[in-house]
mmCIF file of C-alpha atoms in Angstrom:
data_model
loop_
_atom_site.group_PDB
_atom_site.id
_atom_site.type_symbol
_atom_site.label_atom_id
_atom_site.label_comp_id
_atom_site.label_asym_id
_atom_site.label_seq_id
_atom_site.Cartn_x
_atom_site.Cartn_y
_atom_site.Cartn_z
ATOM 1 C CA UNK A 5 0.064 38.544 -31.441
ATOM 2 C CA UNK A 6 -2.751 37.230 -29.253
ATOM 3 C CA UNK A 7 -4.783 39.752 -27.209
ATOM 4 C CA UNK A 8 -3.879 39.933 -23.513
ATOM 5 C CA UNK A 9 -6.984 38.125 -22.178
ATOM 6 C CA UNK A 10 -6.878 34.937 -24.392
ATOM 7 C CA UNK A 11 -3.118 34.684 -23.870
ATOM 8 C CA UNK A 12 -3.601 34.827 -20.106
ATOM 9 C CA UNK A 13 -6.320 32.154 -20.376
ATOM 10 C CA UNK A 14 -4.047 29.852 -22.411
ATOM 11 C CA UNK A 15 -1.260 30.319 -19.869
ATOM 12 C CA UNK A 16 -3.648 29.411 -17.041
ATOM 13 C CA UNK A 17 -4.890 26.299 -18.889
ATOM 14 C CA UNK A 18 -1.314 25.143 -19.561
ATOM 15 C CA UNK A 19 -0.389 25.706 -15.927
ATOM 16 C CA UNK A 20 -3.528 23.859 -14.870
ATOM 17 C CA UNK A 21 -2.633 20.798 -16.991
ATOM 18 C CA UNK A 22 0.977 20.873 -15.792
ATOM 19 C CA UNK A 23 -0.093 21.275 -12.160
ATOM 20 C CA UNK A 24 -2.612 18.441 -12.494
ATOM 21 C CA UNK A 25 0.180 16.161 -13.704
ATOM 22 C CA UNK A 26 2.459 17.400 -10.887
ATOM 23 C CA UNK A 27 -0.191 16.786 -8.225
ATOM 24 C CA UNK A 28 -0.772 13.237 -9.435
ATOM 25 C CA UNK A 29 2.987 12.624 -9.554
ATOM 26 C CA UNK A 30 3.459 13.963 -5.996
ATOM 27 C CA UNK A 31 0.706 11.669 -4.745
ATOM 28 C CA UNK A 32 2.217 8.628 -6.521
ATOM 29 C CA UNK A 33 5.682 9.498 -5.193
ATOM 30 C CA UNK A 34 4.325 9.690 -1.635
ATOM 31 C CA UNK A 35 2.391 6.404 -1.897
ATOM 32 C CA UNK A 36 5.184 4.365 -3.483
ATOM 33 C CA UNK A 37 8.518 5.977 -2.517
ATOM 34 C CA UNK A 38 8.221 8.256 0.506
ATOM 35 C CA UNK A 39 6.018 5.738 2.326
ATOM 36 C CA UNK A 40 8.376 2.787 1.687
ATOM 37 C CA UNK A 41 10.406 3.014 4.956
ATOM 38 C CA UNK A 42 7.087 2.917 6.857
ATOM 39 C CA UNK A 43 5.999 -0.165 4.884
ATOM 40 C CA UNK A 44 9.355 -1.891 5.592
ATOM 41 C CA UNK A 45 9.157 -1.274 9.331
ATOM 42 C CA UNK A 46 5.461 -2.111 9.544
ATOM 43 C CA UNK A 47 6.063 -5.490 7.870
ATOM 44 C CA UNK A 48 9.080 -6.254 10.054
ATOM 45 C CA UNK A 49 7.020 -5.578 13.182
ATOM 46 C CA UNK A 50 4.097 -7.642 11.867
ATOM 47 C CA UNK A 51 6.186 -10.794 11.303
ATOM 48 C CA UNK A 52 8.270 -10.408 14.492
ATOM 49 C CA UNK A 53 6.468 -12.751 16.895
ATOM 50 C CA UNK A 54 9.423 -12.437 19.355
ATOM 51 C CA UNK A 55 8.851 -8.694 19.862
ATOM 52 C CA UNK A 56 8.038 -7.321 23.310
ATOM 53 C CA UNK A 57 7.607 -3.771 21.967
ATOM 54 C CA UNK A 58 4.605 -3.547 19.645
ATOM 55 C CA UNK A 59 5.381 -0.055 18.205
ATOM 56 C CA UNK A 60 1.753 1.062 18.249
ATOM 57 C CA UNK A 61 2.662 4.775 18.263
ATOM 58 C CA UNK A 62 4.711 6.908 15.823
ATOM 59 C CA UNK A 63 7.198 7.883 18.558
ATOM 60 C CA UNK A 64 8.647 4.388 19.076
ATOM 61 C CA UNK A 65 8.608 3.782 15.298
ATOM 62 C CA UNK A 66 10.702 6.917 14.623
ATOM 63 C CA UNK A 67 13.144 5.811 17.326
ATOM 64 C CA UNK A 68 13.602 2.319 15.839
ATOM 65 C CA UNK A 69 13.905 3.772 12.297
ATOM 66 C CA UNK A 70 16.731 5.989 13.532
ATOM 67 C CA UNK A 71 18.453 2.950 15.122
ATOM 68 C CA UNK A 72 18.243 0.896 11.910
ATOM 69 C CA UNK A 73 19.527 3.815 9.858
ATOM 70 C CA UNK A 74 22.431 4.314 12.290
ATOM 71 C CA UNK A 75 23.503 0.644 12.446
ATOM 72 C CA UNK A 76 22.852 -0.434 8.822
ATOM 73 C CA UNK A 77 22.712 2.755 6.780
ATOM 74 C CA UNK A 78 19.830 4.213 4.707
ATOM 75 C CA UNK A 79 19.436 1.017 2.637
ATOM 76 C CA UNK A 80 17.897 -0.726 5.661
ATOM 77 C CA UNK A 81 14.704 1.288 5.218
ATOM 78 C CA UNK A 82 14.557 1.285 1.393
ATOM 79 C CA UNK A 83 15.120 -2.420 0.736
ATOM 80 C CA UNK A 84 12.723 -4.240 -1.572
ATOM 81 C CA UNK A 85 11.308 -1.074 -3.160
ATOM 82 C CA UNK A 86 11.987 -2.357 -6.686
ATOM 83 C CA UNK A 87 10.141 -5.583 -5.938
ATOM 84 C CA UNK A 88 7.013 -3.701 -4.787
ATOM 85 C CA UNK A 89 6.887 -2.005 -8.216
ATOM 86 C CA UNK A 90 7.297 -5.415 -9.883
ATOM 87 C CA UNK A 91 4.351 -6.801 -7.882
ATOM 88 C CA UNK A 92 2.229 -3.819 -8.981
ATOM 89 C CA UNK A 93 3.288 -4.419 -12.600
ATOM 90 C CA UNK A 94 2.501 -8.155 -12.414
ATOM 91 C CA UNK A 95 -0.901 -7.377 -10.860
ATOM 92 C CA UNK A 96 -1.830 -4.851 -13.570
ATOM 93 C CA UNK A 97 -0.512 -7.126 -16.344
ATOM 94 C CA UNK A 98 -2.327 -10.202 -15.021
ATOM 95 C CA UNK A 99 -5.600 -8.293 -14.683
ATOM 96 C CA UNK A 100 -5.298 -6.972 -18.241
ATOM 97 C CA UNK A 101 -4.516 -10.393 -19.732
ATOM 98 C CA UNK A 102 -7.233 -12.267 -17.808
ATOM 99 C CA UNK A 103 -9.891 -9.689 -18.778
ATOM 100 C CA UNK A 104 -8.685 -9.819 -22.400
ATOM 101 C CA UNK A 105 -9.062 -13.600 -22.718
ATOM 102 C CA UNK A 106 -12.153 -14.050 -20.527
ATOM 103 C CA UNK A 107 -15.541 -12.295 -20.363
ATOM 104 C CA UNK A 108 -14.704 -10.971 -16.872
ATOM 105 C CA UNK A 109 -15.093 -7.149 -16.768
ATOM 106 C CA UNK A 110 -12.247 -4.863 -15.617
ATOM 107 C CA UNK A 111 -14.668 -2.060 -14.774
ATOM 108 C CA UNK A 112 -18.170 -2.105 -13.313
ATOM 109 C CA UNK A 113 -20.650 0.003 -15.285
ATOM 110 C CA UNK A 114 -23.076 2.450 -13.641
ATOM 111 C CA UNK A 115 -25.958 0.084 -14.471
ATOM 112 C CA UNK A 116 -24.392 -2.772 -12.543
ATOM 113 C CA UNK A 117 -26.050 -5.990 -11.446
ATOM 114 C CA UNK A 118 -25.007 -8.741 -8.955
ATOM 115 C CA UNK A 119 -23.706 -10.966 -11.786
ATOM 116 C CA UNK A 120 -21.419 -8.214 -13.094
ATOM 117 C CA UNK A 121 -20.124 -7.469 -9.571
ATOM 118 C CA UNK A 122 -19.460 -11.192 -8.998
ATOM 119 C CA UNK A 123 -17.558 -11.526 -12.289
ATOM 120 C CA UNK A 124 -15.529 -8.379 -11.549
ATOM 121 C CA UNK A 125 -14.569 -9.689 -8.088
ATOM 122 C CA UNK A 126 -13.689 -13.069 -9.640
ATOM 123 C CA UNK A 127 -11.285 -11.229 -11.986
ATOM 124 C CA UNK A 128 -9.707 -9.506 -8.963
ATOM 125 C CA UNK A 129 -9.422 -12.857 -7.137
ATOM 126 C CA UNK A 130 -7.677 -14.531 -10.100
ATOM 127 C CA UNK A 131 -5.342 -11.525 -10.377
ATOM 128 C CA UNK A 132 -4.334 -11.789 -6.696
ATOM 129 C CA UNK A 133 -3.723 -15.525 -7.162
ATOM 130 C CA UNK A 134 -1.367 -14.895 -10.099
ATOM 131 C CA UNK A 135 0.514 -12.128 -8.232
ATOM 132 C CA UNK A 136 0.683 -14.137 -4.947
ATOM 133 C CA UNK A 137 4.110 -15.858 -5.356
ATOM 134 C CA UNK A 138 5.680 -12.527 -6.400
ATOM 135 C CA UNK A 139 4.030 -10.762 -3.464
ATOM 136 C CA UNK A 140 5.528 -13.428 -1.205
ATOM 137 C CA UNK A 141 9.015 -12.896 -2.691
ATOM 138 C CA UNK A 142 8.637 -9.105 -2.366
ATOM 139 C CA UNK A 143 7.580 -9.455 1.286
ATOM 140 C CA UNK A 144 10.759 -11.442 2.021
ATOM 141 C CA UNK A 145 12.896 -8.744 0.352
ATOM 142 C CA UNK A 146 11.318 -5.982 2.460
ATOM 143 C CA UNK A 147 11.725 -7.769 5.818
ATOM 144 C CA UNK A 148 15.045 -9.591 5.302
ATOM 145 C CA UNK A 149 17.776 -7.954 7.412
ATOM 146 C CA UNK A 150 20.306 -5.866 5.500
ATOM 147 C CA UNK A 151 23.039 -7.312 7.768
ATOM 148 C CA UNK A 152 22.875 -10.799 6.194
ATOM 149 C CA UNK A 153 21.396 -9.781 2.843
ATOM 150 C CA UNK A 154 23.230 -10.267 -0.464
ATOM 151 C CA UNK A 155 23.102 -7.531 -3.097
ATOM 152 C CA UNK A 156 20.195 -8.989 -5.048
ATOM 153 C CA UNK A 157 19.195 -7.702 -8.464
ATOM 154 C CA UNK A 158 15.918 -5.944 -9.170
ATOM 155 C CA UNK A 159 14.530 -9.050 -10.931
ATOM 156 C CA UNK A 160 15.292 -11.336 -7.968
ATOM 157 C CA UNK A 161 11.628 -11.017 -6.963
ATOM 158 C CA UNK A 162 10.525 -12.476 -10.331
ATOM 159 C CA UNK A 163 13.071 -15.321 -10.076
ATOM 160 C CA UNK A 164 12.026 -16.156 -6.497
ATOM 161 C CA UNK A 165 8.317 -15.941 -7.355
ATOM 162 C CA UNK A 166 8.659 -18.372 -10.269
ATOM 163 C CA UNK A 167 10.923 -20.584 -8.108
ATOM 164 C CA UNK A 168 8.236 -20.703 -5.407
ATOM 165 C CA UNK A 169 5.649 -21.890 -7.966
ATOM 166 C CA UNK A 170 7.805 -24.642 -9.516
ATOM 167 C CA UNK A 171 9.420 -25.642 -6.204
ATOM 168 C CA UNK A 172 12.950 -24.520 -7.049
ATOM 169 C CA UNK A 173 15.230 -21.678 -5.979
ATOM 170 C CA UNK A 174 16.307 -20.866 -2.408
ATOM 171 C CA UNK A 175 15.882 -23.937 -0.149
ATOM 172 C CA UNK A 176 13.022 -23.560 2.327
ATOM 173 C CA UNK A 177 12.276 -25.420 5.556
ATOM 174 C CA UNK A 178 9.578 -28.049 6.103
ATOM 175 C CA UNK A 179 7.460 -25.430 7.867
ATOM 176 C CA UNK A 180 6.915 -23.605 4.532
ATOM 177 C CA UNK A 181 3.192 -23.478 3.783
ATOM 178 C CA UNK A 182 2.242 -24.671 0.271
ATOM 179 C CA UNK A 183 0.977 -21.950 -2.071
ATOM 180 C CA UNK A 184 -2.533 -23.430 -2.291
ATOM 181 C CA UNK A 185 -2.991 -22.947 1.472
ATOM 182 C CA UNK A 186 -2.072 -19.246 1.058
ATOM 183 C CA UNK A 187 -4.672 -18.645 -1.673
ATOM 184 C CA UNK A 188 -7.639 -18.079 0.663
ATOM 185 C CA UNK A 189 -6.031 -15.514 3.040
ATOM 186 C CA UNK A 190 -4.305 -13.698 0.128
ATOM 187 C CA UNK A 191 -7.453 -13.440 -2.001
ATOM 188 C CA UNK A 192 -9.603 -12.593 1.045
ATOM 189 C CA UNK A 193 -7.296 -9.711 2.020
ATOM 190 C CA UNK A 194 -6.984 -8.442 -1.566
ATOM 191 C CA UNK A 195 -10.719 -8.553 -2.353
ATOM 192 C CA UNK A 196 -11.758 -7.017 0.999
ATOM 193 C CA UNK A 197 -9.157 -4.253 0.551
ATOM 194 C CA UNK A 198 -10.521 -3.548 -2.926
ATOM 195 C CA UNK A 199 -14.192 -3.551 -1.791
ATOM 196 C CA UNK A 200 -13.594 -1.317 1.262
ATOM 197 C CA UNK A 201 -11.395 1.169 -0.628
ATOM 198 C CA UNK A 202 -13.884 1.338 -3.565
ATOM 199 C CA UNK A 203 -16.856 2.024 -1.254
ATOM 200 C CA UNK A 204 -14.974 4.647 0.819
ATOM 201 C CA UNK A 205 -13.598 6.335 -2.326
ATOM 202 C CA UNK A 206 -17.028 6.650 -3.968
ATOM 203 C CA UNK A 207 -18.633 7.825 -0.716
ATOM 204 C CA UNK A 208 -15.990 10.527 -0.031
ATOM 205 C CA UNK A 209 -16.016 11.656 -3.678
ATOM 206 C CA UNK A 210 -19.810 11.997 -3.603
ATOM 207 C CA UNK A 211 -19.678 14.126 -0.419
ATOM 208 C CA UNK A 212 -16.874 16.351 -1.771
ATOM 209 C CA UNK A 213 -18.563 16.872 -5.153
ATOM 210 C CA UNK A 214 -21.881 17.705 -3.488
ATOM 211 C CA UNK A 215 -20.111 20.160 -1.186
ATOM 212 C CA UNK A 216 -18.332 21.746 -4.182
ATOM 213 C CA UNK A 217 -21.596 21.998 -6.152
ATOM 214 C CA UNK A 218 -23.425 23.661 -3.226
ATOM 215 C CA UNK A 219 -20.612 26.196 -2.740
ATOM 216 C CA UNK A 220 -20.652 27.000 -6.483
ATOM 217 C CA UNK A 221 -24.434 27.557 -6.381
ATOM 218 C CA UNK A 222 -24.273 29.651 -3.198
ATOM 219 C CA UNK A 223 -21.533 32.020 -4.348
ATOM 220 C CA UNK A 224 -19.388 32.754 -7.355
ATOM 221 C CA UNK A 225 -16.213 30.668 -7.234
ATOM 222 C CA UNK A 226 -12.789 31.987 -8.143
ATOM 223 C CA UNK A 227 -10.917 30.373 -11.083
ATOM 224 C CA UNK A 228 -8.276 29.154 -8.624
ATOM 225 C CA UNK A 229 -10.866 27.345 -6.494
ATOM 226 C CA UNK A 230 -12.516 25.854 -9.606
ATOM 227 C CA UNK A 231 -9.205 24.350 -10.714
ATOM 228 C CA UNK A 232 -8.478 23.018 -7.224
ATOM 229 C CA UNK A 233 -11.922 21.407 -7.216
ATOM 230 C CA UNK A 234 -11.062 19.655 -10.498
ATOM 231 C CA UNK A 235 -8.090 17.738 -9.026
ATOM 232 C CA UNK A 236 -8.171 17.490 -5.259
ATOM 233 C CA UNK A 237 -11.469 15.704 -4.462
ATOM 234 C CA UNK A 238 -10.242 12.536 -6.214
ATOM 235 C CA UNK A 239 -6.866 12.637 -4.439
ATOM 236 C CA UNK A 240 -8.547 13.127 -1.048
ATOM 237 C CA UNK A 241 -10.988 10.277 -1.811
ATOM 238 C CA UNK A 242 -8.088 7.959 -2.756
ATOM 239 C CA UNK A 243 -6.235 8.955 0.415
ATOM 240 C CA UNK A 244 -9.282 8.283 2.637
ATOM 241 C CA UNK A 245 -9.995 4.959 0.878
ATOM 242 C CA UNK A 246 -6.430 3.714 1.258
ATOM 243 C CA UNK A 247 -6.229 4.817 4.909
ATOM 244 C CA UNK A 248 -9.549 3.217 5.928
ATOM 245 C CA UNK A 249 -8.874 -0.103 4.181
ATOM 246 C CA UNK A 250 -5.339 -0.335 5.639
ATOM 247 C CA UNK A 251 -6.591 0.389 9.183
ATOM 248 C CA UNK A 252 -9.612 -1.954 9.003
ATOM 249 C CA UNK A 253 -7.638 -4.856 7.497
ATOM 250 C CA UNK A 254 -4.437 -4.413 9.535
ATOM 251 C CA UNK A 255 -5.025 -7.531 11.721
ATOM 252 C CA UNK A 256 -5.712 -9.664 8.627
ATOM 253 C CA UNK A 257 -2.575 -8.274 6.944
ATOM 254 C CA UNK A 258 -0.509 -9.285 10.007
ATOM 255 C CA UNK A 259 -1.837 -12.864 9.747
ATOM 256 C CA UNK A 260 -1.256 -12.921 5.967
ATOM 257 C CA UNK A 261 2.376 -11.767 6.279
ATOM 258 C CA UNK A 262 3.142 -14.326 8.994
ATOM 259 C CA UNK A 263 1.785 -17.141 6.826
ATOM 260 C CA UNK A 264 3.724 -15.983 3.743
ATOM 261 C CA UNK A 265 7.022 -15.648 5.624
ATOM 262 C CA UNK A 266 6.853 -18.962 7.511
ATOM 263 C CA UNK A 267 9.458 -21.531 6.487
ATOM 264 C CA UNK A 268 11.324 -19.184 4.101
ATOM 265 C CA UNK A 269 14.454 -19.096 6.325
ATOM 266 C CA UNK A 270 14.113 -15.307 6.556
ATOM 267 C CA UNK A 271 16.266 -13.428 9.092
ATOM 268 C CA UNK A 272 14.751 -10.126 10.255
ATOM 269 C CA UNK A 273 16.036 -7.170 12.291
ATOM 270 C CA UNK A 274 15.350 -7.070 16.014
ATOM 271 C CA UNK A 275 12.628 -4.407 16.286
ATOM 272 C CA UNK A 276 13.019 -4.239 20.083
ATOM 273 C CA UNK A 277 16.706 -3.245 20.079
ATOM 274 C CA UNK A 278 17.342 -1.688 16.673
ATOM 275 C CA UNK A 279 20.367 -3.955 16.155
ATOM 276 C CA UNK A 280 20.983 -7.756 16.045
ATOM 277 C CA UNK A 281 18.934 -10.176 13.948
ATOM 278 C CA UNK A 282 16.255 -12.804 14.623
ATOM 279 C CA UNK A 283 15.141 -15.932 12.749
ATOM 280 C CA UNK A 284 11.496 -16.605 11.893
ATOM 281 C CA UNK A 285 10.637 -20.033 13.344
ATOM 282 C CA UNK A 286 6.841 -20.029 13.456
ATOM 283 C CA UNK A 287 4.880 -23.262 13.050
ATOM 284 C CA UNK A 288 1.380 -22.158 12.113
ATOM 285 C CA UNK A 289 -0.736 -24.830 10.461
ATOM 286 C CA UNK A 290 -2.884 -22.339 8.622
ATOM 287 C CA UNK A 291 -4.888 -19.135 8.919
ATOM 288 C CA UNK A 292 -7.092 -20.206 11.844
ATOM 289 C CA UNK A 293 -4.138 -21.557 13.829
ATOM 290 C CA UNK A 294 -2.197 -18.332 13.201
ATOM 291 C CA UNK A 295 -5.095 -16.182 14.482
ATOM 292 C CA UNK A 296 -5.537 -18.329 17.619
ATOM 293 C CA UNK A 297 -1.778 -18.423 18.367
ATOM 294 C CA UNK A 298 -1.368 -14.635 18.060
ATOM 295 C CA UNK A 299 -4.426 -14.115 20.284
ATOM 296 C CA UNK A 300 -3.119 -16.504 22.968
ATOM 297 C CA UNK A 301 0.591 -15.610 22.949
ATOM 298 C CA UNK A 302 0.627 -11.894 22.051
ATOM 299 C CA UNK A 303 -2.901 -10.705 22.911
ATOM 300 C CA UNK A 304 -5.279 -8.771 20.676
ATOM 301 C CA UNK A 305 -2.724 -5.966 20.273
ATOM 302 C CA UNK A 306 -0.389 -8.545 18.686
ATOM 303 C CA UNK A 307 -2.428 -8.121 15.490
ATOM 304 C CA UNK A 308 -1.482 -4.407 15.481
ATOM 305 C CA UNK A 309 2.297 -4.649 15.817
ATOM 306 C CA UNK A 310 3.929 -1.798 13.891
ATOM 307 C CA UNK A 311 0.699 0.214 13.634
ATOM 308 C CA UNK A 312 2.632 3.411 14.459
ATOM 309 C CA UNK A 313 4.241 3.138 10.989
ATOM 310 C CA UNK A 314 0.780 3.416 9.376
ATOM 311 C CA UNK A 315 0.147 6.641 11.319
ATOM 312 C CA UNK A 316 3.472 8.099 10.077
ATOM 313 C CA UNK A 317 2.812 6.914 6.504
ATOM 314 C CA UNK A 318 -0.571 8.621 6.220
ATOM 315 C CA UNK A 319 0.529 11.733 8.131
ATOM 316 C CA UNK A 320 3.305 12.150 5.536
ATOM 317 C CA UNK A 321 0.822 11.586 2.714
ATOM 318 C CA UNK A 322 -1.615 14.175 4.140
ATOM 319 C CA UNK A 323 1.248 16.676 4.566
ATOM 320 C CA UNK A 324 2.385 16.206 0.942
ATOM 321 C CA UNK A 325 -1.200 16.695 -0.307
ATOM 322 C CA UNK A 326 -1.538 19.890 1.743
ATOM 323 C CA UNK A 327 1.848 21.291 0.624
ATOM 324 C CA UNK A 328 1.038 20.472 -3.016
ATOM 325 C CA UNK A 329 -2.308 22.246 -2.677
ATOM 326 C CA UNK A 330 -0.644 25.388 -1.261
ATOM 327 C CA UNK A 331 2.005 25.446 -4.047
ATOM 328 C CA UNK A 332 -0.650 24.865 -6.718
ATOM 329 C CA UNK A 333 -2.904 27.671 -5.316
ATOM 330 C CA UNK A 334 0.038 30.105 -5.229
ATOM 331 C CA UNK A 335 1.052 29.311 -8.842
ATOM 332 C CA UNK A 336 -2.502 29.722 -10.087
ATOM 333 C CA UNK A 337 -3.089 32.981 -8.215
ATOM 334 C CA UNK A 338 0.075 34.424 -9.750
ATOM 335 C CA UNK A 339 -1.069 33.423 -13.246
ATOM 336 C CA UNK A 340 -4.707 34.557 -12.962
#
């Protein structure tokens, strides 16, 4: 039999490891599953050039979500979730393979130099290029109306992505932009998103760790607080990084999604009414033309259509982080 004190310590350590796993899982679940209806609606609003209502606030977004759910059922807000996981898998796989067969580094060391940064960003750029046709197919799955949608399999995204590369698959219109003309906006958005989120993450983490260190020096910290400090700063930094990069690059994302969806014969839901469907019949010649057309026809706020969904998405994420923190603190206090 172990003495009382070591046994208690072992129990706390086990709970700490289990809770750390649970916290990470809750964060992943929020980012990839709970947030999906917000991503679906945000994308539908972004590509809907017909829309008179821009849904810039959470209140109108919740209203339109309710309408879609009422007319089409819950599937209307969860469509294309499997394909988003496939795109993430393709991205991770492509990055791993490219770094394996080239000298391009996956990670940047602490003693970095401009050459290493350049090579790392080149790896990211090549990765986004490889994932681009699958991202395009996934985008179509998330915005295509459930009313006219066939029950596609989970690997439909892979089939459509490969079909887009070799010029086969679902017939597209003449307005479809060739993949090479989508490379620049796709890589630009991906690399900028990565740079902004990396800088914000490191900056927030540095502030939080310094704050934690100062509080530890100033006063004795409880075991519960020490364990919270081991997990939560990184989650908060990731949250802040993702939020800032999504907000800053929202106009560019709107342009990117319009270019990807053009000419794909996609039918979307009417985000003004909450019922009926609309075709996508844009005729942008490229990125610059898309930016100028949105500015002229929809105004500067046209770049922010569906922004209310981002507010809901990150409010949900913050709430889940806070609830997880409270549960974790309570469990630890009971065990200490």
